[in-house]
Short mmCIF file of C-alpha atoms and ligand atoms in Angstrom, two decimals:
data_model
loop_
_atom_site.label_atom_id
_atom_site.label_comp_id
_atom_site.label_asym_id
_atom_site.label_seq_id
_atom_site.Cartn_x
_atom_site.Cartn_y
_atom_site.Cartn_z
CA MET H 1012 105.65 110.77 120.30
CA LYS H 1013 103.48 107.67 120.02
CA PRO H 1014 105.42 104.67 118.71
CA VAL H 1015 104.62 103.51 115.18
CA TYR H 1016 104.39 99.74 114.96
CA LEU H 1017 104.89 98.34 111.45
CA ASP H 1018 106.15 94.85 112.33
CA ASN H 1019 102.87 92.98 112.42
CA ASN H 1020 104.20 89.91 110.59
CA ALA H 1021 106.46 89.33 113.62
CA THR H 1022 103.61 89.68 116.07
CA THR H 1023 100.49 91.78 116.57
CA ARG H 1024 99.04 93.73 119.46
CA VAL H 1025 96.43 91.75 121.42
CA ASP H 1026 93.04 93.30 120.67
CA PRO H 1027 91.49 94.74 123.88
CA ALA H 1028 88.38 92.60 123.29
CA VAL H 1029 90.63 89.51 123.13
CA LEU H 1030 92.17 90.39 126.49
CA GLN H 1031 88.69 90.86 127.99
CA ALA H 1032 87.62 87.45 126.67
CA MET H 1033 90.66 85.82 128.32
CA LEU H 1034 90.37 87.32 131.80
CA PRO H 1035 87.49 85.17 133.16
CA PHE H 1036 89.61 82.04 132.58
CA PHE H 1037 92.21 83.35 135.02
CA ARG H 1038 89.48 84.09 137.60
CA ASP H 1039 86.20 82.27 138.30
CA GLN H 1040 86.34 80.19 135.11
CA PHE H 1041 89.61 78.56 136.17
CA ALA H 1042 88.30 74.97 136.15
CA ASN H 1043 89.80 72.17 134.10
CA PRO H 1044 87.58 71.61 131.03
CA SER H 1045 88.02 67.84 131.46
CA SER H 1046 86.46 67.92 134.94
CA ALA H 1047 83.00 66.35 135.27
CA HIS H 1048 81.57 69.10 137.51
CA ALA H 1049 79.55 72.08 136.38
CA LEU H 1050 82.54 74.45 136.59
CA GLY H 1051 84.48 72.21 134.21
CA ALA H 1052 81.52 71.85 131.86
CA SER H 1053 81.21 75.61 131.54
CA VAL H 1054 84.89 75.96 130.59
CA SER H 1055 84.55 73.03 128.21
CA ALA H 1056 81.67 74.85 126.52
CA ALA H 1057 83.90 77.90 126.08
CA VAL H 1058 86.56 75.76 124.38
CA ARG H 1059 83.91 74.37 122.05
CA ASN H 1060 82.74 77.89 121.26
CA ALA H 1061 86.29 78.98 120.38
CA ARG H 1062 86.63 75.96 118.10
CA ARG H 1063 83.49 77.07 116.23
CA GLN H 1064 84.81 80.63 115.92
CA LEU H 1065 87.97 79.29 114.26
CA GLN H 1066 85.95 76.93 112.10
CA ALA H 1067 84.02 79.92 110.76
CA LEU H 1068 87.19 81.92 110.03
CA ILE H 1069 88.85 79.21 107.92
CA GLY H 1070 85.68 77.68 106.47
CA ALA H 1071 86.22 74.20 107.89
CA GLU H 1072 83.33 71.77 107.42
CA PHE H 1073 83.41 70.37 110.99
CA ASP H 1074 84.51 71.92 114.26
CA ASP H 1075 86.33 68.74 115.32
CA GLU H 1076 88.76 69.32 112.46
CA ILE H 1077 90.40 71.95 114.66
CA THR H 1078 92.94 71.06 117.35
CA PHE H 1079 94.41 73.72 119.62
CA THR H 1080 98.21 73.71 119.93
CA SER H 1081 100.86 75.97 121.43
CA GLY H 1082 101.27 77.91 118.16
CA GLY H 1083 102.34 77.85 114.54
CA THR H 1084 105.61 76.05 115.20
CA GLU H 1085 103.98 73.14 117.03
CA SER H 1086 101.25 72.85 114.40
CA ASP H 1087 103.84 72.65 111.61
CA ASN H 1088 105.85 70.02 113.49
CA ALA H 1089 102.73 67.98 114.32
CA ALA H 1090 101.55 67.98 110.69
CA LEU H 1091 104.81 66.81 109.13
CA LEU H 1092 105.61 64.20 111.77
CA SER H 1093 102.08 62.81 111.67
CA ALA H 1094 102.26 62.36 107.90
CA LEU H 1095 105.54 60.45 108.08
CA GLU H 1096 104.15 58.19 110.78
CA ALA H 1097 100.90 57.58 108.89
CA ALA H 1098 102.66 56.49 105.69
CA PRO H 1099 105.82 54.57 106.63
CA ASN H 1100 106.39 53.54 103.01
CA ARG H 1101 106.61 57.13 101.85
CA THR H 1102 109.88 58.78 102.79
CA GLU H 1103 109.92 62.09 100.94
CA ILE H 1104 108.73 65.60 101.80
CA VAL H 1105 108.09 68.36 99.29
CA THR H 1106 108.36 71.90 100.61
CA SER H 1107 109.57 75.29 99.37
CA ALA H 1108 112.89 77.07 99.78
CA VAL H 1109 111.15 80.00 101.46
CA GLU H 1110 109.21 78.31 104.30
CA HIS H 1111 109.37 79.51 107.89
CA PRO H 1112 112.13 77.91 110.02
CA ALA H 1113 109.36 75.94 111.80
CA VAL H 1114 109.19 73.80 108.63
CA LEU H 1115 112.71 74.13 107.21
CA THR H 1116 114.60 73.36 110.42
CA LEU H 1117 112.42 70.31 111.06
CA CYS H 1118 112.99 69.12 107.48
CA ALA H 1119 116.77 69.48 107.84
CA HIS H 1120 116.59 67.53 111.10
CA LEU H 1121 114.55 64.74 109.50
CA GLU H 1122 117.02 64.51 106.62
CA LYS H 1123 119.86 64.07 109.07
CA THR H 1124 118.21 61.69 111.52
CA ARG H 1125 115.61 59.70 109.58
CA ARG H 1126 116.75 59.29 106.01
CA VAL H 1127 113.89 61.43 104.78
CA LYS H 1128 114.45 63.04 101.39
CA VAL H 1129 113.40 66.69 101.23
CA HIS H 1130 112.62 68.56 98.00
CA ARG H 1131 112.92 72.33 98.53
CA ILE H 1132 111.12 73.85 95.56
CA PRO H 1133 112.83 77.06 94.39
CA VAL H 1134 111.16 80.40 93.68
CA ASP H 1135 111.81 82.98 90.95
CA CYS H 1136 112.94 86.58 91.48
CA LEU H 1137 109.35 87.59 92.29
CA GLY H 1138 109.12 84.86 94.91
CA ARG H 1139 106.76 82.69 92.82
CA LEU H 1140 106.98 78.91 93.20
CA ASP H 1141 108.67 77.00 90.35
CA LEU H 1142 105.70 74.88 89.23
CA ASP H 1143 107.78 72.65 86.92
CA ALA H 1144 110.09 71.73 89.78
CA TYR H 1145 107.03 71.17 91.99
CA MET H 1146 105.44 68.77 89.47
CA ALA H 1147 108.73 66.93 89.02
CA ALA H 1148 109.09 66.35 92.77
CA LEU H 1149 105.59 64.86 93.13
CA THR H 1150 105.84 61.06 93.11
CA PRO H 1151 104.17 58.26 95.11
CA ARG H 1152 107.21 58.39 97.41
CA VAL H 1153 106.02 61.71 98.86
CA ALA H 1154 104.33 61.45 102.28
CA ILE H 1155 103.47 65.12 102.61
CA VAL H 1156 103.71 68.41 100.77
CA SER H 1157 104.12 71.45 103.03
CA ILE H 1158 103.86 74.78 101.22
CA MET H 1159 103.03 78.02 103.01
CA TRP H 1160 99.89 79.98 102.08
CA ALA H 1161 101.68 83.34 102.27
CA ASN H 1162 105.29 84.24 102.94
CA ASN H 1163 106.06 86.10 106.15
CA GLU H 1164 108.88 88.21 104.66
CA THR H 1165 107.51 89.21 101.27
CA GLY H 1166 103.79 88.53 101.63
CA VAL H 1167 103.83 86.52 98.38
CA ILE H 1168 100.83 84.18 98.18
CA PHE H 1169 101.19 80.64 96.81
CA PRO H 1170 98.32 78.95 94.92
CA VAL H 1171 97.77 76.37 97.66
CA ALA H 1172 94.35 75.11 96.53
CA ARG H 1173 95.80 74.17 93.13
CA LEU H 1174 99.01 72.78 94.68
CA ALA H 1175 96.87 70.56 96.93
CA GLU H 1176 95.00 69.14 93.91
CA LEU H 1177 98.32 68.23 92.30
CA ALA H 1178 99.59 66.59 95.50
CA LYS H 1179 96.42 64.48 95.69
CA GLU H 1180 97.19 63.00 92.26
CA VAL H 1181 100.17 61.14 93.76
CA GLY H 1182 98.35 60.33 97.02
CA ALA H 1183 100.41 62.73 99.14
CA LEU H 1184 98.97 64.70 102.04
CA PHE H 1185 98.94 68.49 101.63
CA HIS H 1186 99.77 70.77 104.56
CA THR H 1187 99.96 74.55 104.47
CA ASP H 1188 101.57 76.89 106.99
CA ALA H 1189 98.87 79.58 106.83
CA VAL H 1190 100.09 81.55 109.85
CA GLN H 1191 100.44 84.74 107.78
CA ALA H 1192 97.32 84.19 105.70
CA VAL H 1193 94.65 83.39 108.31
CA GLY H 1194 92.76 86.55 109.17
CA LYS H 1195 94.17 88.43 106.16
CA LEU H 1196 92.67 86.40 103.31
CA PRO H 1197 89.18 84.90 103.04
CA MET H 1198 89.30 81.11 103.33
CA ASP H 1199 86.92 78.23 102.66
CA LEU H 1200 88.82 75.05 103.45
CA LYS H 1201 85.83 72.79 102.87
CA SER H 1202 85.94 73.61 99.17
CA THR H 1203 89.65 72.67 98.87
CA LEU H 1204 91.70 69.48 99.06
CA ILE H 1205 93.98 70.91 101.76
CA ASP H 1206 94.44 68.20 104.43
CA MET H 1207 96.16 70.18 107.17
CA LEU H 1208 96.65 73.86 107.98
CA SER H 1209 98.63 75.64 110.70
CA LEU H 1210 97.68 78.95 112.28
CA SER H 1211 98.89 81.03 115.21
CA GLY H 1212 97.08 83.34 117.65
CA HIS H 1213 99.64 86.09 117.98
CA LYS H 1214 99.72 86.85 114.24
CA LEU H 1215 96.04 87.82 114.29
CA HIS H 1216 95.75 90.01 117.40
CA GLY H 1217 95.43 87.00 119.70
CA PRO H 1218 97.79 85.94 122.48
CA LYS H 1219 101.18 84.25 122.07
CA GLY H 1220 101.57 80.56 122.84
CA ILE H 1221 98.30 79.43 121.29
CA GLY H 1222 97.58 78.20 117.79
CA ALA H 1223 95.71 75.50 115.98
CA LEU H 1224 96.11 72.71 113.48
CA PHE H 1225 93.28 71.98 111.06
CA VAL H 1226 93.12 68.30 110.08
CA LYS H 1227 90.50 67.38 107.51
CA ARG H 1228 88.16 64.57 108.55
CA GLY H 1229 89.36 61.24 107.22
CA VAL H 1230 93.06 62.13 107.44
CA ASN H 1231 94.94 59.58 109.54
CA PHE H 1232 96.45 61.73 112.30
CA HIS H 1233 99.14 60.74 114.81
CA SER H 1234 99.57 63.05 117.77
CA LEU H 1235 102.88 64.74 118.48
CA ILE H 1236 102.37 65.21 122.24
CA LYS H 1237 101.44 62.02 124.12
CA GLY H 1238 99.49 62.02 127.36
CA GLY H 1239 95.85 62.53 128.30
CA HIS H 1240 92.78 62.49 126.09
CA GLN H 1241 92.45 66.24 125.51
CA GLU H 1242 91.58 67.68 122.09
CA HIS H 1243 89.99 64.43 120.82
CA ASN H 1244 93.24 62.55 121.62
CA ARG H 1245 95.16 64.79 119.21
CA ARG H 1246 97.03 67.06 121.58
CA ALA H 1247 97.59 65.93 125.15
CA GLY H 1248 97.97 68.36 128.04
CA THR H 1249 95.49 70.49 129.98
CA GLU H 1250 94.12 73.06 127.58
CA ASN H 1251 95.41 76.65 127.58
CA THR H 1252 91.87 77.88 128.23
CA PRO H 1253 92.62 81.64 128.45
CA GLY H 1254 94.61 81.34 125.21
CA ILE H 1255 91.89 79.31 123.52
CA ALA H 1256 89.19 81.82 124.50
CA GLY H 1257 91.44 84.63 123.28
CA LEU H 1258 92.13 82.91 119.96
CA GLY H 1259 88.41 82.28 119.45
CA THR H 1260 87.63 85.96 119.95
CA ALA H 1261 90.58 86.95 117.73
CA ALA H 1262 89.14 84.71 115.00
CA GLU H 1263 85.71 86.28 115.28
CA LEU H 1264 87.21 89.78 115.10
CA ALA H 1265 89.40 88.80 112.13
CA LEU H 1266 86.30 87.73 110.24
CA LYS H 1267 84.61 91.00 111.13
CA PHE H 1268 87.62 93.08 110.03
CA MET H 1269 88.43 91.05 106.90
CA ASP H 1270 87.06 93.72 104.56
CA ASP H 1271 89.02 96.40 106.41
CA GLU H 1272 92.19 94.34 105.95
CA THR H 1273 91.71 94.00 102.21
CA THR H 1274 90.69 97.64 101.65
CA ARG H 1275 91.86 100.19 104.23
CA VAL H 1276 94.99 98.35 105.39
CA LYS H 1277 95.89 97.59 101.78
CA SER H 1278 95.51 101.21 100.76
CA LEU H 1279 97.74 102.31 103.67
CA ARG H 1280 100.31 99.74 102.55
CA ASP H 1281 100.08 100.97 98.95
CA ARG H 1282 100.50 104.56 100.10
CA LEU H 1283 103.61 103.63 102.06
CA GLU H 1284 105.09 101.74 99.12
CA GLY H 1285 104.20 104.36 96.55
CA GLY H 1286 105.49 107.14 98.79
CA ILE H 1287 108.86 105.50 99.38
CA LEU H 1288 109.32 104.59 95.71
CA GLN H 1289 108.45 108.12 94.66
CA ARG H 1290 110.59 109.93 97.25
CA ILE H 1291 113.68 107.72 97.25
CA PRO H 1292 115.57 106.67 94.12
CA GLY H 1293 117.06 103.16 93.92
CA THR H 1294 114.12 101.46 95.63
CA CYS H 1295 111.71 98.79 94.48
CA VAL H 1296 109.05 96.46 95.84
CA THR H 1297 110.19 92.87 96.43
CA GLY H 1298 107.78 90.04 95.56
CA ASP H 1299 104.98 89.22 93.13
CA PRO H 1300 102.92 92.41 92.71
CA LEU H 1301 99.85 90.39 91.70
CA GLN H 1302 99.71 87.80 94.49
CA ARG H 1303 100.59 89.48 97.74
CA LEU H 1304 99.16 89.89 101.24
CA PRO H 1305 97.36 93.23 101.63
CA ASN H 1306 99.43 94.25 104.69
CA THR H 1307 103.03 93.53 103.71
CA ALA H 1308 105.53 95.84 102.01
CA ASN H 1309 108.99 94.44 101.40
CA ILE H 1310 111.09 97.16 99.84
CA SER H 1311 114.64 96.82 98.61
CA PHE H 1312 117.11 99.70 98.79
CA GLU H 1313 120.22 99.99 96.66
CA HIS H 1314 123.42 100.97 98.43
CA VAL H 1315 122.42 100.60 102.06
CA ASP H 1316 123.05 98.00 104.75
CA SER H 1317 119.83 96.11 105.48
CA ASP H 1318 119.97 96.54 109.24
CA GLY H 1319 120.67 100.28 109.04
CA ILE H 1320 117.17 101.44 108.16
CA PRO H 1321 115.29 99.51 110.90
CA LEU H 1322 117.95 100.58 113.40
CA LEU H 1323 117.66 104.29 112.63
CA LEU H 1324 113.85 104.08 112.46
CA SER H 1325 113.82 102.30 115.80
CA ARG H 1326 115.67 105.22 117.42
CA ILE H 1327 112.77 107.51 116.57
CA GLY H 1328 110.06 105.10 117.67
CA ILE H 1329 109.23 103.35 114.40
CA ALA H 1330 109.29 99.52 114.40
CA CYS H 1331 109.85 97.51 111.23
CA SER H 1332 112.28 94.74 110.31
CA SER H 1333 114.98 93.72 107.89
CA GLY H 1334 113.93 90.43 106.31
CA SER H 1335 112.35 88.41 109.10
CA ALA H 1336 112.74 88.61 112.86
CA CYS H 1337 114.16 85.10 112.91
CA THR H 1338 117.19 86.00 110.78
CA SER H 1339 117.77 89.69 111.40
CA GLY H 1340 120.58 90.40 113.79
CA SER H 1341 122.31 87.21 112.74
CA LEU H 1342 124.19 88.95 109.92
CA GLU H 1343 123.13 86.12 107.63
CA PRO H 1344 121.09 87.12 104.62
CA SER H 1345 117.46 86.10 104.75
CA HIS H 1346 116.93 82.66 103.15
CA VAL H 1347 113.81 84.04 101.46
CA LEU H 1348 115.60 86.95 99.77
CA SER H 1349 118.54 84.68 98.89
CA ALA H 1350 116.14 82.22 97.23
CA MET H 1351 114.74 85.15 95.21
CA LYS H 1352 118.30 86.24 94.33
CA THR H 1353 117.44 89.75 95.51
CA PRO H 1354 120.63 91.74 95.09
CA HIS H 1355 119.89 94.51 97.59
CA ALA H 1356 119.08 95.06 101.22
CA ALA H 1357 115.38 94.89 102.01
CA VAL H 1358 113.15 96.28 104.71
CA ARG H 1359 109.81 94.78 105.68
CA PHE H 1360 106.97 97.01 106.81
CA SER H 1361 103.98 94.93 107.90
CA LEU H 1362 100.74 96.69 108.76
CA ALA H 1363 97.59 95.80 110.64
CA ARG H 1364 94.15 97.21 111.36
CA ASP H 1365 95.46 99.36 114.22
CA ASN H 1366 97.66 101.41 111.88
CA SER H 1367 96.62 104.90 110.81
CA GLU H 1368 97.39 107.37 108.04
CA GLU H 1369 99.49 109.34 110.53
CA ASP H 1370 101.72 106.27 111.00
CA ILE H 1371 102.39 106.13 107.27
CA ASP H 1372 102.94 109.88 107.01
CA ARG H 1373 105.54 109.76 109.76
CA VAL H 1374 107.51 107.04 108.03
CA LEU H 1375 107.36 108.84 104.68
CA GLU H 1376 108.51 112.04 106.32
CA VAL H 1377 111.67 110.57 107.84
CA MET H 1378 112.68 107.93 105.29
CA PRO H 1379 114.45 110.10 102.67
CA ALA H 1380 116.83 111.57 105.26
CA ILE H 1381 117.54 108.18 106.84
CA VAL H 1382 118.33 106.52 103.53
CA GLY H 1383 120.39 109.55 102.45
CA LYS H 1384 122.41 109.38 105.65
CA LEU H 1385 123.09 105.63 105.29
CA ARG H 1386 124.04 106.02 101.66
CA SER H 1387 126.52 108.79 102.48
CA PHE H 1388 128.09 106.53 105.15
CA PHE H 1389 128.42 103.51 102.93
CA GLY H 1390 129.10 105.18 99.62
CA SER H 1391 128.44 103.04 96.61
CA GLY H 1392 131.83 101.55 95.91
CA PRO H 1393 132.97 97.93 96.21
CA GLY H 1394 132.55 96.38 99.63
CA ASN H 1395 129.19 98.04 100.03
CA PRO H 1396 127.24 95.53 102.11
CA VAL H 1397 124.47 94.02 100.05
CA TYR H 1398 122.78 90.65 99.96
CA ALA H 1399 124.74 87.94 98.20
C1 PLP W 2504 105.19 83.35 113.07
C2 PLP W 2504 105.18 82.23 112.09
C3 PLP W 2504 105.27 80.89 112.51
C4 PLP W 2504 105.48 80.51 113.96
O1 PLP W 2504 104.34 80.66 114.74
P1 PLP W 2504 104.49 80.68 116.35
O2 PLP W 2504 103.10 80.72 116.85
O3 PLP W 2504 105.29 81.90 116.67
O4 PLP W 2504 105.20 79.40 116.72
C5 PLP W 2504 105.23 79.90 111.56
N1 PLP W 2504 105.09 80.19 110.26
C6 PLP W 2504 104.98 81.46 109.81
C7 PLP W 2504 104.79 81.71 108.36
C8 PLP W 2504 105.03 82.52 110.71
O5 PLP W 2504 104.97 83.77 110.25
#
């Protein structure tokens, strides 16, 4: 049977058109875009074209606000480290308790090695940011605020445009990790006060190992990687031209499929959620029902071990995840679900435009038996493994 892939927040399938757009840069278009000859100029033009395709997707005012990087992780690191370097008198960072490890691990490292103070703003049981705590942490000591646009585990969306306005009032830079939001939500950065934004190719049907950092014009930026003059002196190293061409095409396709994402993909997600809740008692949807990505279903199950469901589904060719890929398998509860004080195991199904109704039907067909089996193994007495 054809595998059913419902783990698109971990990574997505490269769109066939993206692969086609990349191939010439492994063949006759192999030149270095910095070279002065005609072959180089043609590749350089392709890089410029990809920059414009990304500019259109996120609604940036200028194409030179976009710098290609190796992915979401590098973009996050570059944004935070640049802000600290640009404002040596400001030594605090405001972030949330539910960020991706690309932000949280860096913050912990900075706390340990650089005497940076980090405010990790908590969330409530629906995963919504504690706005009072956010306001209280904003002072002129803050160099940068880094709050994700949408959470990778729950799909909960934060009000980043408003949060950026508040950060501006104390003169702090505002960065958002928008890796899960770009391509799924319409964006118009030029009408916001967001200074920096991270995105990643492989979360929007582009290749792995390519991403971008948006830096608004006028923001004082200090590069993370030192070397040559590539990317307007913002990111040294010969450009990943196949990746850049692929990301550009992925951005153009994302714009084209945006309506599909917010209608068809959302209705598939809702059918999956509704079907599970209706068929299986002791289940509920995790995360703010009003502000959520259209593709993500995070469902909690009473009286089962969180890894059990993905494991049994995997044996019959269905891919999903418990919490996030970065924490599952480690036996540690997800930091996102812990921050939400979710008492039960949770499973994340994340959809994309290549999913079909048949995919959803197959999951709905097998889920009751799988959950029943796990519940009969574990019983419901004390010692039943659940999230702390
Ligand atoms: C996947 C992800 C990242 C990391 O992006 P890479 O390109 O894999 O480095 C960062 N933040 C979020 C929210 C993500 O989902």
